[in-house]
PDB file of C-alpha atoms in Angstrom:
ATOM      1  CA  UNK I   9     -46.653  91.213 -33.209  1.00 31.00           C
ATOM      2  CA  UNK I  10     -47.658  93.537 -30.011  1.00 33.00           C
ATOM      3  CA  UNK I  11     -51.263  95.049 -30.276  1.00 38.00           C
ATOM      4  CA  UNK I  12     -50.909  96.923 -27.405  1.00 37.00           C
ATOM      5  CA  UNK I  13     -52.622 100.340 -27.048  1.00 36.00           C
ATOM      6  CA  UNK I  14     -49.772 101.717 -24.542  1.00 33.00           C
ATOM      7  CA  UNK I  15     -47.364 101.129 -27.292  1.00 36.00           C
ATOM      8  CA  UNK I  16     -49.239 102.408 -30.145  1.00 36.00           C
ATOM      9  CA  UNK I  17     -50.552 106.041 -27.976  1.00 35.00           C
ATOM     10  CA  UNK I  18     -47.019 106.343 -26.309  1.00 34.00           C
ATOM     11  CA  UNK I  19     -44.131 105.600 -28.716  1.00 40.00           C
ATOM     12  CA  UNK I  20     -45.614 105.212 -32.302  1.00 60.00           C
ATOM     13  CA  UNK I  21     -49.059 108.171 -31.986  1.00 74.00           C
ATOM     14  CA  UNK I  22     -50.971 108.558 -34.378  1.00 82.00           C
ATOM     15  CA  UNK I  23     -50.692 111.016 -36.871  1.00 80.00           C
ATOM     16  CA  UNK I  24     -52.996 114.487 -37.624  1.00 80.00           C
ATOM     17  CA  UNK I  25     -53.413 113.054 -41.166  1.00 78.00           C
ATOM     18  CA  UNK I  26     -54.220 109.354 -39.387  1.00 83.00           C
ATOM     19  CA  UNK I  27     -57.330 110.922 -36.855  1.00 86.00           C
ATOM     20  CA  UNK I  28     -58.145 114.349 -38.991  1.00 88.00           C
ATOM     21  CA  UNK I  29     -61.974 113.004 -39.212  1.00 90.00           C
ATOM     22  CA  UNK I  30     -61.605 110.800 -35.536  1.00 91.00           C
ATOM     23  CA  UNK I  31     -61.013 114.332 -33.884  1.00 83.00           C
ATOM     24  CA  UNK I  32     -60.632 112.771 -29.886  1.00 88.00           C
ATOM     25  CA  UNK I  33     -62.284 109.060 -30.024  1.00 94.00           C
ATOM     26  CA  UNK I  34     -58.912 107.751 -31.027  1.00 93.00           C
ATOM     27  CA  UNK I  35     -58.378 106.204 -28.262  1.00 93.00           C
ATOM     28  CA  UNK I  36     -61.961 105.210 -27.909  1.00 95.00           C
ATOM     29  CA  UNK I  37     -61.533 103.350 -31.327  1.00 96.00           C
ATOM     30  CA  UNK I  38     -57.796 101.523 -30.678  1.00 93.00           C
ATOM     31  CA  UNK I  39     -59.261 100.421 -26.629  1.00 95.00           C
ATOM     32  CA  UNK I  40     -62.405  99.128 -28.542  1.00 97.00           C
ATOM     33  CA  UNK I  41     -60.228  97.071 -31.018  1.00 96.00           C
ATOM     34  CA  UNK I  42     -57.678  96.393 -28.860  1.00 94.00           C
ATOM     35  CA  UNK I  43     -60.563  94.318 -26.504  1.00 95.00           C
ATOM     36  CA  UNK I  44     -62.049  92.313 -30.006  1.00 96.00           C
ATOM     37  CA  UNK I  45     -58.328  91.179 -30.519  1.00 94.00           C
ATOM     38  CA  UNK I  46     -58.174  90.384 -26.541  1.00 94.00           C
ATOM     39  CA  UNK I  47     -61.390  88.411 -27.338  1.00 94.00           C
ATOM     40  CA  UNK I  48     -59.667  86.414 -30.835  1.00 89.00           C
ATOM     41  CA  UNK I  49     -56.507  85.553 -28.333  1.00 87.00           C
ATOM     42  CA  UNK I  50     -58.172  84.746 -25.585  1.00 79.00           C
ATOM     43  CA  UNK I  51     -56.026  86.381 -23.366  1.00 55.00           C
ATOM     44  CA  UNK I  52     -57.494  88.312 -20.831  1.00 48.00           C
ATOM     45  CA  UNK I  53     -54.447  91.315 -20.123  1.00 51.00           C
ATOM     46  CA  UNK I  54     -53.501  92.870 -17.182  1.00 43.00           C
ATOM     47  CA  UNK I  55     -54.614  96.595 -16.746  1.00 40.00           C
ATOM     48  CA  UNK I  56     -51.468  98.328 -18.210  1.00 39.00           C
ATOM     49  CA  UNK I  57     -48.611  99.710 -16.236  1.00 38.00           C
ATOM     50  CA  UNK I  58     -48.641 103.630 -17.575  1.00 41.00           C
ATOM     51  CA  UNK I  59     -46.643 106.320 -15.799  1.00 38.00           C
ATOM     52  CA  UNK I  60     -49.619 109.125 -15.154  1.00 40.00           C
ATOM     53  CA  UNK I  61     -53.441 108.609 -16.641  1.00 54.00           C
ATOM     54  CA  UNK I  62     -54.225 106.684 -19.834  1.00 67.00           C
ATOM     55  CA  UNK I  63     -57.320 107.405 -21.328  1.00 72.00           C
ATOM     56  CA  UNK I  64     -56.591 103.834 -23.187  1.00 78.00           C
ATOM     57  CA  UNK I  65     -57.136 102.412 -20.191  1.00 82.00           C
ATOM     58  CA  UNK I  66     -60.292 103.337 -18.924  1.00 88.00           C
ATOM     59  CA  UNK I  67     -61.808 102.894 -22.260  1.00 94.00           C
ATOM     60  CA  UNK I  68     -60.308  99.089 -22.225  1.00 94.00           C
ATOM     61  CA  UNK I  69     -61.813  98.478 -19.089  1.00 93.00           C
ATOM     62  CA  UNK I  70     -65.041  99.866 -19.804  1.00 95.00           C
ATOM     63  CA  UNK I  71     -65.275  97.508 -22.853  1.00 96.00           C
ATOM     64  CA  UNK I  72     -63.310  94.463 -20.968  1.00 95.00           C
ATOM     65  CA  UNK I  73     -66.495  94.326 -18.924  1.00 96.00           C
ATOM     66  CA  UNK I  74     -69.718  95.548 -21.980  1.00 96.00           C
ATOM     67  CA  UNK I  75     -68.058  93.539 -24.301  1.00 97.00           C
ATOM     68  CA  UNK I  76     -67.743  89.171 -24.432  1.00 96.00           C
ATOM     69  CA  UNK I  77     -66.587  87.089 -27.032  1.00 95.00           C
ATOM     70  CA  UNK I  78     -70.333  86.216 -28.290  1.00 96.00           C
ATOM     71  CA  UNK I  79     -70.593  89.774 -28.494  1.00 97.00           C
ATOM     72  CA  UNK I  80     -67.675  90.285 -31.070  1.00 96.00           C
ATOM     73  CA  UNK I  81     -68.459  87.148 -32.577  1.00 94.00           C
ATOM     74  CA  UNK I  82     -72.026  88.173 -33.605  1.00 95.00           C
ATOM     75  CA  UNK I  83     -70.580  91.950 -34.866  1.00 95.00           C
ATOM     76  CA  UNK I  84     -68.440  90.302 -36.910  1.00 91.00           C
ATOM     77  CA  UNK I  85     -71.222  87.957 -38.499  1.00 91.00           C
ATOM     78  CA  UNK I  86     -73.035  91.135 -39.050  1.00 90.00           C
ATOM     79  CA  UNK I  87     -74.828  91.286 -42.897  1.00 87.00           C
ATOM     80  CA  UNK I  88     -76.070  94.689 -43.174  1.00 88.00           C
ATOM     81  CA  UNK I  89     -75.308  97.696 -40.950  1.00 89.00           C
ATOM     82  CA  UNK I  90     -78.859  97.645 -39.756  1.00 91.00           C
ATOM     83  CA  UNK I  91     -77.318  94.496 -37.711  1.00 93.00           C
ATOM     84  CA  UNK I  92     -74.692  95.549 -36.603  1.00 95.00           C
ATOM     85  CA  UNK I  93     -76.352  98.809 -34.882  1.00 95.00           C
ATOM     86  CA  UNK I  94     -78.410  96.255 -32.360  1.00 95.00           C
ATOM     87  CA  UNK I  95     -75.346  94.416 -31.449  1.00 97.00           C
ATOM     88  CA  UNK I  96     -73.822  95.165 -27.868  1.00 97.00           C
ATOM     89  CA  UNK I  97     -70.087  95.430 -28.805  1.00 98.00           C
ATOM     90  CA  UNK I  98     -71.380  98.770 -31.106  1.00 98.00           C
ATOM     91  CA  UNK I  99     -73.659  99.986 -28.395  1.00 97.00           C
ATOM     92  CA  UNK I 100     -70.866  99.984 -26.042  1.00 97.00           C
ATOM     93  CA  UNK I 101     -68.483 102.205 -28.676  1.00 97.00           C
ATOM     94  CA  UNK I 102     -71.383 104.676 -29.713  1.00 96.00           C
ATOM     95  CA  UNK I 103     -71.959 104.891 -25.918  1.00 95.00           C
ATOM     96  CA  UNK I 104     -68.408 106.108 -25.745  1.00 95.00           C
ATOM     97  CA  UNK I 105     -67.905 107.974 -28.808  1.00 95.00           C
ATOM     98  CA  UNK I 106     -71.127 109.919 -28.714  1.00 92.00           C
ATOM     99  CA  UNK I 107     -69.966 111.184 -24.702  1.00 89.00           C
ATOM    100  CA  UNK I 108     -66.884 112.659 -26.172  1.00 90.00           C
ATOM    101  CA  UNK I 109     -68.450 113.869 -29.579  1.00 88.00           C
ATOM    102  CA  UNK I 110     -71.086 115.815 -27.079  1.00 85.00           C
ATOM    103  CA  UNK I 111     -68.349 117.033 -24.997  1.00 81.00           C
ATOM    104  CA  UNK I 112     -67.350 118.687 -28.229  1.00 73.00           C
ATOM    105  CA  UNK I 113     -68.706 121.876 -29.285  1.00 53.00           C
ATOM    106  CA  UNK I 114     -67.798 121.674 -32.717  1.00 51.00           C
ATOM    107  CA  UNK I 115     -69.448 118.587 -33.226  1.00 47.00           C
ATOM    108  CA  UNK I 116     -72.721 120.013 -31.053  1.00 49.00           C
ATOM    109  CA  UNK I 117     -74.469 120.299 -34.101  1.00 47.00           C
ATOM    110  CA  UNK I 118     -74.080 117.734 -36.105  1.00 46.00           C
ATOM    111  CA  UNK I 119     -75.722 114.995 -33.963  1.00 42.00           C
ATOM    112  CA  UNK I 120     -78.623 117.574 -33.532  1.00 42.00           C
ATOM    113  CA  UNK I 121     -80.380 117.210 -36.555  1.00 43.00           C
ATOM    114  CA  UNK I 122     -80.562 115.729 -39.799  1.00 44.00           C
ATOM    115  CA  UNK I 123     -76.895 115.081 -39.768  1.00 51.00           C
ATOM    116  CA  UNK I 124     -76.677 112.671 -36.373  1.00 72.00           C
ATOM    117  CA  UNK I 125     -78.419 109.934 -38.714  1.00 73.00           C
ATOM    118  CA  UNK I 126     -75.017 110.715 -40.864  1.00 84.00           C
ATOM    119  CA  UNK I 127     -72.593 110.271 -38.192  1.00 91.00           C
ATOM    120  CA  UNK I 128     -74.247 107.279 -36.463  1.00 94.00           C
ATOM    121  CA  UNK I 129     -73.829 105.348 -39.679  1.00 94.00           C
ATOM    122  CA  UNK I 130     -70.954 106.386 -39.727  1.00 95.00           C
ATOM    123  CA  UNK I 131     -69.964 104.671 -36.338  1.00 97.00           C
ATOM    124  CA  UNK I 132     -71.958 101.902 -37.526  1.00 97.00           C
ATOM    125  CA  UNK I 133     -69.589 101.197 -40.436  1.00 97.00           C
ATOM    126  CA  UNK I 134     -66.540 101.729 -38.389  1.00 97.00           C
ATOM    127  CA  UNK I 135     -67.633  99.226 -36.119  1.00 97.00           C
ATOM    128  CA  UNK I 136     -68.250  97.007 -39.187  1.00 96.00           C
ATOM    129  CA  UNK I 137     -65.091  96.939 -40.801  1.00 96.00           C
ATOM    130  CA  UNK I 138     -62.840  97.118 -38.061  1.00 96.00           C
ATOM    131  CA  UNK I 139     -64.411  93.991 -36.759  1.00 95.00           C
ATOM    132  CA  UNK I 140     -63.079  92.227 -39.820  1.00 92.00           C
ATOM    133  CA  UNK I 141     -59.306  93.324 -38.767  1.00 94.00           C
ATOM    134  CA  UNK I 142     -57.315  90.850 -37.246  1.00 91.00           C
ATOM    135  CA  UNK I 143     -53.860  91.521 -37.983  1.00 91.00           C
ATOM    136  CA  UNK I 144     -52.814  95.068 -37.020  1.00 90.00           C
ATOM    137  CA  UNK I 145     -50.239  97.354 -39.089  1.00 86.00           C
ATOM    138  CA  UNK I 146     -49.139  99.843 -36.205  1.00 81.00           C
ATOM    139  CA  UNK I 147     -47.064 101.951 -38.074  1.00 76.00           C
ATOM    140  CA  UNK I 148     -48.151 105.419 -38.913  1.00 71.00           C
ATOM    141  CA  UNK I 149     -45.873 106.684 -41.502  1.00 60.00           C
ATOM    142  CA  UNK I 150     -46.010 109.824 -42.966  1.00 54.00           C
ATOM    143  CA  UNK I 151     -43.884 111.282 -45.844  1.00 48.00           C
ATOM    144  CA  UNK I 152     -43.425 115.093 -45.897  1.00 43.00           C
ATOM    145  CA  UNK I 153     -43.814 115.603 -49.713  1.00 47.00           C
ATOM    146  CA  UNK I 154     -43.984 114.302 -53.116  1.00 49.00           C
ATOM    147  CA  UNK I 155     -44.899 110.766 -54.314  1.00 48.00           C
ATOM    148  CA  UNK I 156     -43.518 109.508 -51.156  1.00 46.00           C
ATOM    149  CA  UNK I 157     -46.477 110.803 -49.047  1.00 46.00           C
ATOM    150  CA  UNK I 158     -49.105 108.416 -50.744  1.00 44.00           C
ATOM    151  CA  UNK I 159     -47.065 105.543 -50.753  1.00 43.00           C
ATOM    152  CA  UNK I 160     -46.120 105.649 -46.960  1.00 49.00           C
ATOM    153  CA  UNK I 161     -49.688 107.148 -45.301  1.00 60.00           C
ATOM    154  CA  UNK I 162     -50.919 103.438 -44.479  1.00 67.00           C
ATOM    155  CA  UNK I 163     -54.165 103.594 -46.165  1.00 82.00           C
ATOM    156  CA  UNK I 164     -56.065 100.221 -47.277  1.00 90.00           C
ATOM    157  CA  UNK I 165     -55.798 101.987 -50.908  1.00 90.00           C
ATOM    158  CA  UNK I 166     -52.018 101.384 -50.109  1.00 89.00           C
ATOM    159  CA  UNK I 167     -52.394  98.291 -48.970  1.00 90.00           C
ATOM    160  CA  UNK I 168     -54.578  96.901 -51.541  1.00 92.00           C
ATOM    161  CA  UNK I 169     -52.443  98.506 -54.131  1.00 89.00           C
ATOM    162  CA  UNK I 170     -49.797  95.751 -53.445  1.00 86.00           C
ATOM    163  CA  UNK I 171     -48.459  93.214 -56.218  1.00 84.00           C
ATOM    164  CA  UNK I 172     -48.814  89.710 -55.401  1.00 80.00           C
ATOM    165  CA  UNK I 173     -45.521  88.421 -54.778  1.00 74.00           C
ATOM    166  CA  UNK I 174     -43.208  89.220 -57.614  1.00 70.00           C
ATOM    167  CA  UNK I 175     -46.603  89.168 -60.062  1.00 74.00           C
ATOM    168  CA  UNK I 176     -48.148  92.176 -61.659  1.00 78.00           C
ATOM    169  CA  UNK I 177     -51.699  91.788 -60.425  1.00 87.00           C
ATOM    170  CA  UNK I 178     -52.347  93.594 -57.171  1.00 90.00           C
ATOM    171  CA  UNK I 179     -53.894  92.188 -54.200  1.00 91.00           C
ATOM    172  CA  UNK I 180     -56.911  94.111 -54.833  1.00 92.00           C
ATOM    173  CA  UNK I 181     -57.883  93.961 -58.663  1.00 92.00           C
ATOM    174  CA  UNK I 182     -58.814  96.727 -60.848  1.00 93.00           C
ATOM    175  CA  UNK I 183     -62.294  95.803 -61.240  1.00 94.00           C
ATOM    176  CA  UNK I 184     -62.678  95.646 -57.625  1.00 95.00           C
ATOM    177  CA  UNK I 185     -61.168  98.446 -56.291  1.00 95.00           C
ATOM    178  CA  UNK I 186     -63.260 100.636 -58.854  1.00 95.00           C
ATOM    179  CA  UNK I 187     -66.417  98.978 -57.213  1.00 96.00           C
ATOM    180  CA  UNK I 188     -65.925 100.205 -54.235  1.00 96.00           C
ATOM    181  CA  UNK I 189     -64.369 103.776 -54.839  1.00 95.00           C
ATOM    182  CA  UNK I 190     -67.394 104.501 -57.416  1.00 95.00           C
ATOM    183  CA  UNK I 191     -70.330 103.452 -54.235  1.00 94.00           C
ATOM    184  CA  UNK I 192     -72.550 105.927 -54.110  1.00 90.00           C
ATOM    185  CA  UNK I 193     -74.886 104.778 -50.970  1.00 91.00           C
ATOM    186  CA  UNK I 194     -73.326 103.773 -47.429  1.00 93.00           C
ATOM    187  CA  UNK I 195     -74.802 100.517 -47.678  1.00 92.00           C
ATOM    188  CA  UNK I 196     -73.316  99.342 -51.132  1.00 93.00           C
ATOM    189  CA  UNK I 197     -69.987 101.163 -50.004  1.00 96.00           C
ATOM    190  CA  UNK I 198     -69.578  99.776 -46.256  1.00 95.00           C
ATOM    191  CA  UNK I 199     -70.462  95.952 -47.467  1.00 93.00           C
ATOM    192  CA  UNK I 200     -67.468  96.814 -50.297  1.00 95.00           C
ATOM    193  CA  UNK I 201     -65.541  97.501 -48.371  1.00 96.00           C
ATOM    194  CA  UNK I 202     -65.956  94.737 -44.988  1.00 93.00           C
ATOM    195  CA  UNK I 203     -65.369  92.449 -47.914  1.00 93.00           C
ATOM    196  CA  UNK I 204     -62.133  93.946 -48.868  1.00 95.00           C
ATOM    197  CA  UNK I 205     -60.709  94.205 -45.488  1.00 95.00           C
ATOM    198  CA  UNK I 206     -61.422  90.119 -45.127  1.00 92.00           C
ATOM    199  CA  UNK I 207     -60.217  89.119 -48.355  1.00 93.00           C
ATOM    200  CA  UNK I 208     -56.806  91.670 -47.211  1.00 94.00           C
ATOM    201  CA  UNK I 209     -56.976  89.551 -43.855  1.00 93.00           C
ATOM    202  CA  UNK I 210     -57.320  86.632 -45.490  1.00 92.00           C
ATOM    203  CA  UNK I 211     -54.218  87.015 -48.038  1.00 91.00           C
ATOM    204  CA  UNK I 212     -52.200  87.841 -44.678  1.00 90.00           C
ATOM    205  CA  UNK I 213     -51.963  91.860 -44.897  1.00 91.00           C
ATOM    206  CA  UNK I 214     -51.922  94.008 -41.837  1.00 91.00           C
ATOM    207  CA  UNK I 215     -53.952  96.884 -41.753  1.00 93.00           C
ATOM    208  CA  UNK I 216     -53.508 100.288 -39.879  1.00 93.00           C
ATOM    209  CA  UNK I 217     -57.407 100.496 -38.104  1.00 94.00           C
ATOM    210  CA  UNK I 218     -56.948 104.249 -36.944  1.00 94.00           C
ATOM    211  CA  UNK I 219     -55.743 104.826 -40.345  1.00 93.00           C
ATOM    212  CA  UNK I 220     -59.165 102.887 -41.725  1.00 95.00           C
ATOM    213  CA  UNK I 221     -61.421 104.102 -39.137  1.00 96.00           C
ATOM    214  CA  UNK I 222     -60.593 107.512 -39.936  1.00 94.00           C
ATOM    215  CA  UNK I 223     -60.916 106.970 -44.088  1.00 94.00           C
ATOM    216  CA  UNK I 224     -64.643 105.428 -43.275  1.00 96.00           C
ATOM    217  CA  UNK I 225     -65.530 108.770 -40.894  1.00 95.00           C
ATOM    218  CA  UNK I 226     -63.626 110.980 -44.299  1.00 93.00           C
ATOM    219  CA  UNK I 227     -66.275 108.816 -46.896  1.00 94.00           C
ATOM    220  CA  UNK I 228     -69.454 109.382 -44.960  1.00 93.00           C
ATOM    221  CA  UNK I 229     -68.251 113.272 -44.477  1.00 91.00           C
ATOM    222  CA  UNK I 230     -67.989 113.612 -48.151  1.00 90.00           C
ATOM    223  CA  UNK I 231     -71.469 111.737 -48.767  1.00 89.00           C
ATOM    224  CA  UNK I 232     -72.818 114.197 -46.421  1.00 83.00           C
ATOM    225  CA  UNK I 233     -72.094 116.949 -49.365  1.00 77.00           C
ATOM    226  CA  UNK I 234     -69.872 119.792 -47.965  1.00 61.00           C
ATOM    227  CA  UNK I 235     -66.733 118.127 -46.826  1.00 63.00           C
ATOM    228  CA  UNK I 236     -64.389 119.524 -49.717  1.00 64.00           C
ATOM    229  CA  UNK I 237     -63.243 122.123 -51.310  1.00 69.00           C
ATOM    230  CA  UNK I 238     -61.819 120.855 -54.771  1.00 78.00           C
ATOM    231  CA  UNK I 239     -62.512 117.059 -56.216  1.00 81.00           C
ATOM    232  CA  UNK I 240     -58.791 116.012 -54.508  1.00 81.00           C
ATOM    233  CA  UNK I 241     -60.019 116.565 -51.297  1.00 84.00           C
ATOM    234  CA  UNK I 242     -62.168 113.332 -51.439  1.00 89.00           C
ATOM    235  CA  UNK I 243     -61.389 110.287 -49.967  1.00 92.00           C
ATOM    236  CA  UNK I 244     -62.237 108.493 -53.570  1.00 92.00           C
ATOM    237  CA  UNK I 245     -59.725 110.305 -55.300  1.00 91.00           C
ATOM    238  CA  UNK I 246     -57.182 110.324 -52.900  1.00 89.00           C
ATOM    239  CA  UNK I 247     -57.384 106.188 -52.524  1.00 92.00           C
ATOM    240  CA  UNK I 248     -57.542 106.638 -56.518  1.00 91.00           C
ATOM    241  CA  UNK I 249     -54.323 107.846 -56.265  1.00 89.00           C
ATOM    242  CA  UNK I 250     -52.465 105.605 -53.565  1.00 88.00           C
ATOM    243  CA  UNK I 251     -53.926 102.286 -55.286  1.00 90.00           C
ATOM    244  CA  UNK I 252     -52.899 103.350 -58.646  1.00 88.00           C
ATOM    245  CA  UNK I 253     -49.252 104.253 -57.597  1.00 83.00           C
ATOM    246  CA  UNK I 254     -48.524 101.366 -55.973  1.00 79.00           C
ATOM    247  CA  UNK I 255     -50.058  99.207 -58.764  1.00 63.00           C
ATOM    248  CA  UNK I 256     -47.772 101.109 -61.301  1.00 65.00           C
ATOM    249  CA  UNK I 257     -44.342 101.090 -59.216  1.00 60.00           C
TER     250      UNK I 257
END
């Protein structure tokens, strides 16, 4: 498997329903994972070879020299997200991410007041749980309409939705997957949901992290209170969904 950013930004992007709640740190978020797995496979890459400007590439060099394996070891040992906001390899995404939310003006506001404690924690569980990911799903599939569309956006509802072999149980049970989706605080929710991703890792499952990161950012907007418009525009109910379609199929 490549994890390569060039090949993910140039010939598979992202899709609007992948980075609707990212906005423009994509590419902040896959040069920040791309350096943890750089880190896991000790391989130390060559700055890439891009016809015209990447912003991947800046962003990977930036974190090729703030971030070192003891760094992304110690994120990834992280218990609580109070931890994981006084480890380096977040500081050095936040640094990022909170230049290019600033540069935004629809975003001015929201890391003015009461709601920049919402989005940091946010940032803090992306960090989290992508720091659990270790083998990558690239693909960002999209269906146009019908029953089709949940089944193919790569969500970790989707993924997690999975039988076990040619069982009936699904990767993630039931039980479990209701834990998480009825969390009502960040910190029960977030810990949920690192968990998940590890036991997912664990049973050899790739995940999509633009795909996750972006779910995370769409949970902490809906805790926030004004996110949606009717009860299917929340992330809960849409994972609902996925997970219990692919369970049923």
């Amino acid at each position: 498997m490549t994890d390569t950013i060039d090949k993910v930004a140039s010939t598979n992007s992202p899709t609007k329903q992948a980075t609707r709640y990212l906005v423009n740190c994509t590419f902040i978020v896959m040069a920040w994972h791309q350096r943890l797995l750089e880190i896991k496979n000790k391989s130390q890459r060559e700055p890439f070879q891009e016809e015209g400007d990447s912003p991947t590439t800046a962003y990977l060099q930036f974190f090729r020299t703030t971030i070192s394996a003891s760094d992304a070891a110690k994120l990834k040992r992280c218990q609580h997200m109070d931890d994981v906001a006084m480890q380096p390899a977040f500081i050095a995404l936040w640094q990022q991410v909170e230049s290019k939310l600033l540069q935004n003006d629809a975003n001015q506001s929201t890391l003015g007041n009461k709601s920049s404690d919402n989005t940091f924690a946010a940032w803090l569980a992306v960090a989290w749980v992508l720091s659990q990911v270790r083998t990558v799903d690239e693909r960002y599939l999209v269906a146009s309409t019908g029953k089709s569309k949940r089944q193919l956006n790569n969500t970790l509802a989707r993924v997690a939705g999975q039988r076990q072999d040619d069982s009936e149980r699904a990767l993630i049970t039931p039980l479990r997957f209701e834990k998480l989706i009825s969390a009502r605080d960040p910190d029960n929710f977030v810990s949920l949901l690192a968990r998940m991703v590890a036991q997912l890792q664990q049973q050899g499952q790739a995940i999509n992290t633009i795909w996750l990161a972006n779910d995370i950012l769409h949970w902490f907007a809906d805790y926030q209170g004004s996110n949606y418009r009717t009860p299917k525009d929340k992330l809960t109910v849409q994972w609902s969904l996925t997970y219990y379609q692919m369970h049923s199929d």
